[in-house]
PDB file of C-alpha atoms in Angstrom:
ATOM      1  CA  MET A1335      58.153 106.866 105.321  1.00 50.00           C
ATOM      2  CA  ARG A1336      60.495 106.558 102.359  1.00 51.00           C
ATOM      3  CA  ASN A1337      62.494 109.574 103.572  1.00 50.00           C
ATOM      4  CA  GLU A1338      62.950 107.961 106.998  1.00 50.00           C
ATOM      5  CA  TRP A1339      64.481 104.881 105.377  1.00 44.00           C
ATOM      6  CA  TRP A1340      66.944 106.955 103.347  1.00 45.00           C
ATOM      7  CA  GLY A1341      67.748 109.012 106.420  1.00 49.00           C
ATOM      8  CA  LEU A1342      68.744 105.875 108.311  1.00 44.00           C
ATOM      9  CA  VAL A1343      70.921 104.673 105.433  1.00 47.00           C
ATOM     10  CA  VAL A1344      72.620 108.073 105.091  1.00 45.00           C
ATOM     11  CA  ALA A1345      73.243 108.201 108.858  1.00 46.00           C
ATOM     12  CA  ALA A1346      74.756 104.714 108.852  1.00 48.00           C
ATOM     13  CA  VAL A1347      77.009 105.522 105.895  1.00 48.00           C
ATOM     14  CA  ALA A1348      78.071 108.809 107.494  1.00 45.00           C
ATOM     15  CA  VAL A1349      79.047 107.016 110.693  1.00 47.00           C
ATOM     16  CA  GLY A1350      80.976 104.427 108.675  1.00 46.00           C
ATOM     17  CA  SER A1351      82.866 106.991 106.639  1.00 47.00           C
ATOM     18  CA  ALA A1352      83.696 109.232 109.597  1.00 43.00           C
ATOM     19  CA  ARG A1353      86.915 107.283 110.238  1.00 59.00           C
ATOM     20  CA  ALA A1354      89.028 108.047 107.170  1.00 69.00           C
ATOM     21  CA  ASP A1355      92.131 106.639 108.878  1.00 92.00           C
ATOM     22  CA  LEU A1356      91.073 102.974 108.658  1.00 97.00           C
ATOM     23  CA  TYR A1357      92.698 101.065 105.805  1.00 98.00           C
ATOM     24  CA  GLU A1358      92.746  97.565 104.399  1.00 98.00           C
ATOM     25  CA  PHE A1359      95.867  96.031 102.888  1.00 98.00           C
ATOM     26  CA  VAL A1360      95.553  92.961 100.655  1.00 99.00           C
ATOM     27  CA  PHE A1361      98.593  90.853  99.731  1.00 99.00           C
ATOM     28  CA  ARG A1362      98.353  88.071  97.126  1.00 99.00           C
ATOM     29  CA  GLY A1363     100.712  85.470  95.725  1.00 99.00           C
ATOM     30  CA  THR A1364     101.396  81.767  95.352  1.00 99.00           C
ATOM     31  CA  ILE A1365     102.577  79.314  97.995  1.00 99.00           C
ATOM     32  CA  ASP A1366     106.069  78.003  97.162  1.00 98.00           C
ATOM     33  CA  SER A1367     106.902  76.103 100.362  1.00 98.00           C
ATOM     34  CA  VAL A1368     104.915  73.931 102.780  1.00 97.00           C
ATOM     35  CA  GLY A1369     106.371  72.160 105.801  1.00 96.00           C
ATOM     36  CA  GLY A1370     105.580  70.755 109.192  1.00 92.00           C
ATOM     37  CA  ALA A1371     104.930  67.618 111.160  1.00 83.00           C
ATOM     38  CA  ALA A1372     101.581  66.766 109.587  1.00 77.00           C
ATOM     39  CA  PRO A1373     100.211  66.900 106.067  1.00 86.00           C
ATOM     40  CA  ALA A1374      98.959  70.443 105.533  1.00 91.00           C
ATOM     41  CA  PRO A1375      95.540  71.145 103.995  1.00 94.00           C
ATOM     42  CA  VAL A1376      97.320  73.466 101.520  1.00 96.00           C
ATOM     43  CA  GLY A1377      99.980  72.787  98.910  1.00 96.00           C
ATOM     44  CA  VAL A1378     102.715  74.310  96.801  1.00 97.00           C
ATOM     45  CA  GLY A1379     101.106  76.208  93.933  1.00 98.00           C
ATOM     46  CA  ASP A1380      98.016  77.284  95.912  1.00 98.00           C
ATOM     47  CA  ASP A1381      97.126  80.962  95.677  1.00 99.00           C
ATOM     48  CA  PHE A1382      97.110  82.936  98.923  1.00 99.00           C
ATOM     49  CA  GLU A1383      95.551  86.167 100.108  1.00 99.00           C
ATOM     50  CA  PHE A1384      96.398  87.898 103.394  1.00 98.00           C
ATOM     51  CA  ARG A1385      94.065  90.783 104.102  1.00 98.00           C
ATOM     52  CA  TYR A1386      94.000  92.964 107.190  1.00 98.00           C
ATOM     53  CA  ARG A1387      92.512  96.206 108.428  1.00 98.00           C
ATOM     54  CA  PHE A1388      94.433  98.707 110.514  1.00 97.00           C
ATOM     55  CA  ASP A1389      94.162 102.143 112.063  1.00 97.00           C
ATOM     56  CA  ALA A1390      96.556 104.489 110.209  1.00 96.00           C
ATOM     57  CA  GLY A1391      96.310 106.959 113.094  1.00 95.00           C
ATOM     58  CA  TRP A1392      97.796 104.459 115.565  1.00 96.00           C
ATOM     59  CA  SER A1393     100.621 105.754 117.781  1.00 96.00           C
ATOM     60  CA  ASP A1394     104.252 104.755 117.294  1.00 98.00           C
ATOM     61  CA  SER A1395     105.476 103.105 120.507  1.00 97.00           C
ATOM     62  CA  ASP A1396     109.173 103.505 119.612  1.00 97.00           C
ATOM     63  CA  GLY A1397     110.855 106.882 120.060  1.00 94.00           C
ATOM     64  CA  ALA A1398     113.624 106.285 117.507  1.00 96.00           C
ATOM     65  CA  PRO A1399     113.182 108.481 114.402  1.00 95.00           C
ATOM     66  CA  ASN A1400     113.726 105.581 111.989  1.00 96.00           C
ATOM     67  CA  VAL A1401     111.770 102.832 113.810  1.00 98.00           C
ATOM     68  CA  GLY A1402     107.981 102.640 113.840  1.00 98.00           C
ATOM     69  CA  LYS A1403     106.325 100.109 116.176  1.00 98.00           C
ATOM     70  CA  TYR A1404     102.570 100.122 115.803  1.00 98.00           C
ATOM     71  CA  LEU A1405     101.569  97.489 118.353  1.00 97.00           C
ATOM     72  CA  GLY A1406      97.897  96.569 118.022  1.00 96.00           C
ATOM     73  CA  ALA A1407      97.252  98.736 114.928  1.00 97.00           C
ATOM     74  CA  MET A1408      95.716  95.761 113.066  1.00 96.00           C
ATOM     75  CA  TYR A1409      92.244  94.906 114.338  1.00 95.00           C
ATOM     76  CA  VAL A1410      91.022  92.159 112.003  1.00 96.00           C
ATOM     77  CA  SER A1411      92.604  89.848 109.413  1.00 97.00           C
ATOM     78  CA  TRP A1412      91.734  87.139 106.910  1.00 97.00           C
ATOM     79  CA  VAL A1413      93.922  84.485 105.315  1.00 98.00           C
ATOM     80  CA  THR A1414      92.937  82.335 102.356  1.00 98.00           C
ATOM     81  CA  ILE A1415      95.228  79.653 100.957  1.00 98.00           C
ATOM     82  CA  GLY A1416      93.761  77.552  98.175  1.00 97.00           C
ATOM     83  CA  SER A1417      90.286  76.582  99.417  1.00 96.00           C
ATOM     84  CA  GLU A1418      91.153  76.998 103.128  1.00 96.00           C
ATOM     85  CA  ALA A1419      90.251  80.227 104.954  1.00 96.00           C
ATOM     86  CA  TRP A1420      90.872  81.698 108.417  1.00 95.00           C
ATOM     87  CA  HIS A1421      89.576  84.853 110.101  1.00 94.00           C
ATOM     88  CA  GLN A1422      91.092  86.484 113.186  1.00 91.00           C
ATOM     89  CA  THR A1423      90.012  89.362 115.358  1.00 92.00           C
ATOM     90  CA  PHE A1424      93.202  89.371 117.435  1.00 90.00           C
ATOM     91  CA  PRO A1425      95.205  92.603 117.356  1.00 94.00           C
ATOM     92  CA  GLY A1426      98.202  92.586 115.063  1.00 97.00           C
ATOM     93  CA  ASP A1427     101.365  94.640 114.864  1.00 98.00           C
ATOM     94  CA  VAL A1428     103.081  96.635 112.134  1.00 98.00           C
ATOM     95  CA  PHE A1429     106.808  97.446 112.187  1.00 98.00           C
ATOM     96  CA  VAL A1430     108.422 100.031 109.920  1.00 98.00           C
ATOM     97  CA  LEU A1431     112.195 100.462 109.643  1.00 97.00           C
ATOM     98  CA  ASN A1432     113.569 103.375 107.623  1.00 96.00           C
ATOM     99  CA  ASP A1433     117.214 103.201 106.517  1.00 94.00           C
ATOM    100  CA  GLY A1434     118.183 100.229 108.649  1.00 94.00           C
ATOM    101  CA  PHE A1435     121.206  97.995 108.051  1.00 90.00           C
ATOM    102  CA  ALA A1436     119.388  96.185 105.215  1.00 91.00           C
ATOM    103  CA  GLY A1437     117.527  99.259 103.930  1.00 95.00           C
ATOM    104  CA  ASP A1438     113.826  99.818 104.557  1.00 97.00           C
ATOM    105  CA  SER A1439     111.643  97.068 106.049  1.00 98.00           C
ATOM    106  CA  TYR A1440     107.916  96.549 106.515  1.00 98.00           C
ATOM    107  CA  THR A1441     106.554  93.734 108.685  1.00 98.00           C
ATOM    108  CA  ALA A1442     102.932  93.114 109.611  1.00 98.00           C
ATOM    109  CA  SER A1443     101.838  90.124 111.667  1.00 98.00           C
ATOM    110  CA  THR A1444      98.912  88.812 113.615  1.00 96.00           C
ATOM    111  CA  THR A1445      99.113  85.964 116.091  1.00 93.00           C
ATOM    112  CA  GLY A1446      96.180  83.997 117.440  1.00 90.00           C
ATOM    113  CA  PRO A1447      96.164  81.097 119.905  1.00 91.00           C
ATOM    114  CA  ILE A1448      97.030  78.547 117.199  1.00 93.00           C
ATOM    115  CA  SER A1449      98.108  80.521 114.123  1.00 94.00           C
ATOM    116  CA  LEU A1450     100.382  83.255 112.857  1.00 97.00           C
ATOM    117  CA  ALA A1451     100.196  85.213 109.598  1.00 98.00           C
ATOM    118  CA  ALA A1452     102.867  87.682 108.521  1.00 98.00           C
ATOM    119  CA  VAL A1453     104.216  89.696 105.620  1.00 99.00           C
ATOM    120  CA  ASN A1454     107.863  90.757 105.513  1.00 98.00           C
ATOM    121  CA  MET A1455     109.181  93.131 102.879  1.00 98.00           C
ATOM    122  CA  THR A1456     112.610  94.724 102.425  1.00 98.00           C
ATOM    123  CA  ASN A1457     113.861  97.466 100.118  1.00 97.00           C
ATOM    124  CA  LEU A1458     117.632  96.958 100.043  1.00 96.00           C
ATOM    125  CA  GLY A1459     118.241 100.444  98.650  1.00 92.00           C
ATOM    126  CA  GLY A1460     116.413 102.157 101.506  1.00 91.00           C
ATOM    127  CA  ALA A1461     114.230 104.195  99.142  1.00 92.00           C
ATOM    128  CA  ALA A1462     110.763 102.905 100.085  1.00 95.00           C
ATOM    129  CA  PHE A1463     110.207 105.095 103.171  1.00 96.00           C
ATOM    130  CA  ASP A1464     110.968 108.713 104.067  1.00 93.00           C
ATOM    131  CA  GLY A1465     110.442 108.125 107.782  1.00 93.00           C
ATOM    132  CA  ASP A1466     108.945 105.682 110.273  1.00 96.00           C
ATOM    133  CA  MET A1467     105.287 106.661 109.738  1.00 96.00           C
ATOM    134  CA  LEU A1468     102.681 103.936 109.335  1.00 96.00           C
ATOM    135  CA  PRO A1469     102.179 103.753 105.543  1.00 96.00           C
ATOM    136  CA  ILE A1470      98.740 103.778 103.946  1.00 96.00           C
ATOM    137  CA  ASN A1471     100.058 102.447 100.646  1.00 96.00           C
ATOM    138  CA  LEU A1472     103.036 100.376  99.514  1.00 97.00           C
ATOM    139  CA  HIS A1473     104.462 100.493  95.987  1.00 96.00           C
ATOM    140  CA  LEU A1474     105.103  96.775  95.452  1.00 96.00           C
ATOM    141  CA  PRO A1475     107.916  97.146  92.856  1.00 96.00           C
ATOM    142  CA  ASP A1476     109.963  99.055  95.489  1.00 96.00           C
ATOM    143  CA  TRP A1477     110.332  95.871  97.532  1.00 97.00           C
ATOM    144  CA  GLY A1478     112.933  93.380  96.284  1.00 96.00           C
ATOM    145  CA  ILE A1479     112.195  90.935  99.099  1.00 97.00           C
ATOM    146  CA  ARG A1480     108.506  90.326  99.856  1.00 98.00           C
ATOM    147  CA  SER A1481     107.308  87.197 101.615  1.00 99.00           C
ATOM    148  CA  PHE A1482     104.174  85.833 103.264  1.00 99.00           C
ATOM    149  CA  THR A1483     104.196  83.209 106.015  1.00 98.00           C
ATOM    150  CA  PHE A1484     101.349  81.318 107.684  1.00 98.00           C
ATOM    151  CA  GLN A1485     101.830  78.901 110.598  1.00 97.00           C
ATOM    152  CA  TRP A1486      99.258  76.569 112.126  1.00 94.00           C
ATOM    153  CA  ASP A1487     100.320  75.179 115.504  1.00 93.00           C
ATOM    154  CA  VAL A1488      98.060  72.560 117.064  1.00 89.00           C
ATOM    155  CA  GLY A1489     100.284  69.933 118.645  1.00 83.00           C
ATOM    156  CA  PRO A1490     101.110  67.152 116.215  1.00 84.00           C
ATOM    157  CA  THR A1491      99.150  68.805 113.391  1.00 85.00           C
ATOM    158  CA  SER A1492     101.490  71.796 113.101  1.00 94.00           C
ATOM    159  CA  TRP A1493     102.373  73.028 109.624  1.00 96.00           C
ATOM    160  CA  SER A1494     103.504  76.159 107.814  1.00 97.00           C
ATOM    161  CA  ALA A1495     103.236  77.655 104.340  1.00 98.00           C
ATOM    162  CA  SER A1496     105.057  80.531 102.700  1.00 98.00           C
ATOM    163  CA  GLY A1497     105.233  82.299  99.376  1.00 99.00           C
ATOM    164  CA  GLU A1498     106.303  85.418  97.529  1.00 98.00           C
ATOM    165  CA  ILE A1499     103.942  88.383  97.409  1.00 99.00           C
ATOM    166  CA  ALA A1500     103.022  89.170  93.786  1.00 98.00           C
ATOM    167  CA  GLY A1501     100.047  91.516  94.210  1.00 98.00           C
ATOM    168  CA  PHE A1502      99.006  94.283  96.576  1.00 98.00           C
ATOM    169  CA  GLU A1503      96.001  96.580  97.145  1.00 98.00           C
ATOM    170  CA  SER A1504      95.337  99.373  99.614  1.00 97.00           C
ATOM    171  CA  ARG A1505      91.867 100.800 100.232  1.00 96.00           C
ATOM    172  CA  LEU A1506      89.848 102.647 102.829  1.00 95.00           C
ATOM    173  CA  ALA A1507      88.098 100.264 105.218  1.00 93.00           C
ATOM    174  CA  PRO A1508      84.676 100.723 106.805  1.00 89.00           C
ATOM    175  CA  ALA A1509      84.670 101.561 110.480  1.00 84.00           C
ATOM    176  CA  PRO A1510      84.060  98.561 112.759  1.00 79.00           C
ATOM    177  CA  GLY A1511      80.345  98.365 113.389  1.00 67.00           C
ATOM    178  CA  ALA A1512      79.360 100.670 110.500  1.00 56.00           C
ATOM    179  CA  LEU A1513      77.956  97.828 108.423  1.00 51.00           C
ATOM    180  CA  ALA A1514      76.186  96.394 111.459  1.00 53.00           C
ATOM    181  CA  LEU A1515      74.649  99.810 112.100  1.00 48.00           C
ATOM    182  CA  ALA A1516      73.448 100.049 108.499  1.00 51.00           C
ATOM    183  CA  TRP A1517      72.038  96.509 108.621  1.00 48.00           C
ATOM    184  CA  GLY A1518      70.358  97.197 111.967  1.00 52.00           C
ATOM    185  CA  ALA A1519      68.772 100.353 110.585  1.00 51.00           C
ATOM    186  CA  LEU A1520      67.375  98.481 107.604  1.00 48.00           C
ATOM    187  CA  VAL A1521      66.076  95.591 109.733  1.00 48.00           C
ATOM    188  CA  ALA A1522      64.452  97.990 112.220  1.00 49.00           C
ATOM    189  CA  ARG A1523      62.817  99.884 109.377  1.00 49.00           C
ATOM    190  CA  ARG A1524      61.552  96.689 107.781  1.00 50.00           C
ATOM    191  CA  ARG A1525      59.916  95.474 111.007  1.00 51.00           C
ATOM    192  CA  ARG A1526      57.860  98.622 111.433  1.00 51.00           C
ATOM    193  CA  PRO A1527      54.143  98.185 110.688  1.00 53.00           C
TER     194      PRO A1527
END
């Protein structure tokens, strides 16, 4: 019986780790500007975190050798500003520009029915990227311009917040459904007589 339980856990972990091309980026910083028509539930000085998961094997939809358009590569995102938090499962896009007019640029954004979250980073020297591939890591000191923006748009209660990115992490992400599979295996095992 004990071996069956471990077998289920090992199978669930194996399924979850089979997709080594799924990554999670985490951007952190402090809000330095808040605006809009209504008082926002966040304020200047609040810490923010924008976290999203994406498929690093996603196809580039732009044929230019220095432009990468990865439409729909992001599949889930989270935003926390101060004590407020939002979660979205809407697809998001990543844009990579290598050696453009202003150097190298990285933009990632997700838009839901009433909100938008985005990071925009620029390396004015053009030394951050070697091509237009979807990066799996970003060396934060390479980016002289690095901003985060969040917009909430619900009629008269619209507001926005932005800040400079001060911290960054990249890590492998579990495959969608892998944790649910592991949990389901444990629950099924527990219910057995």
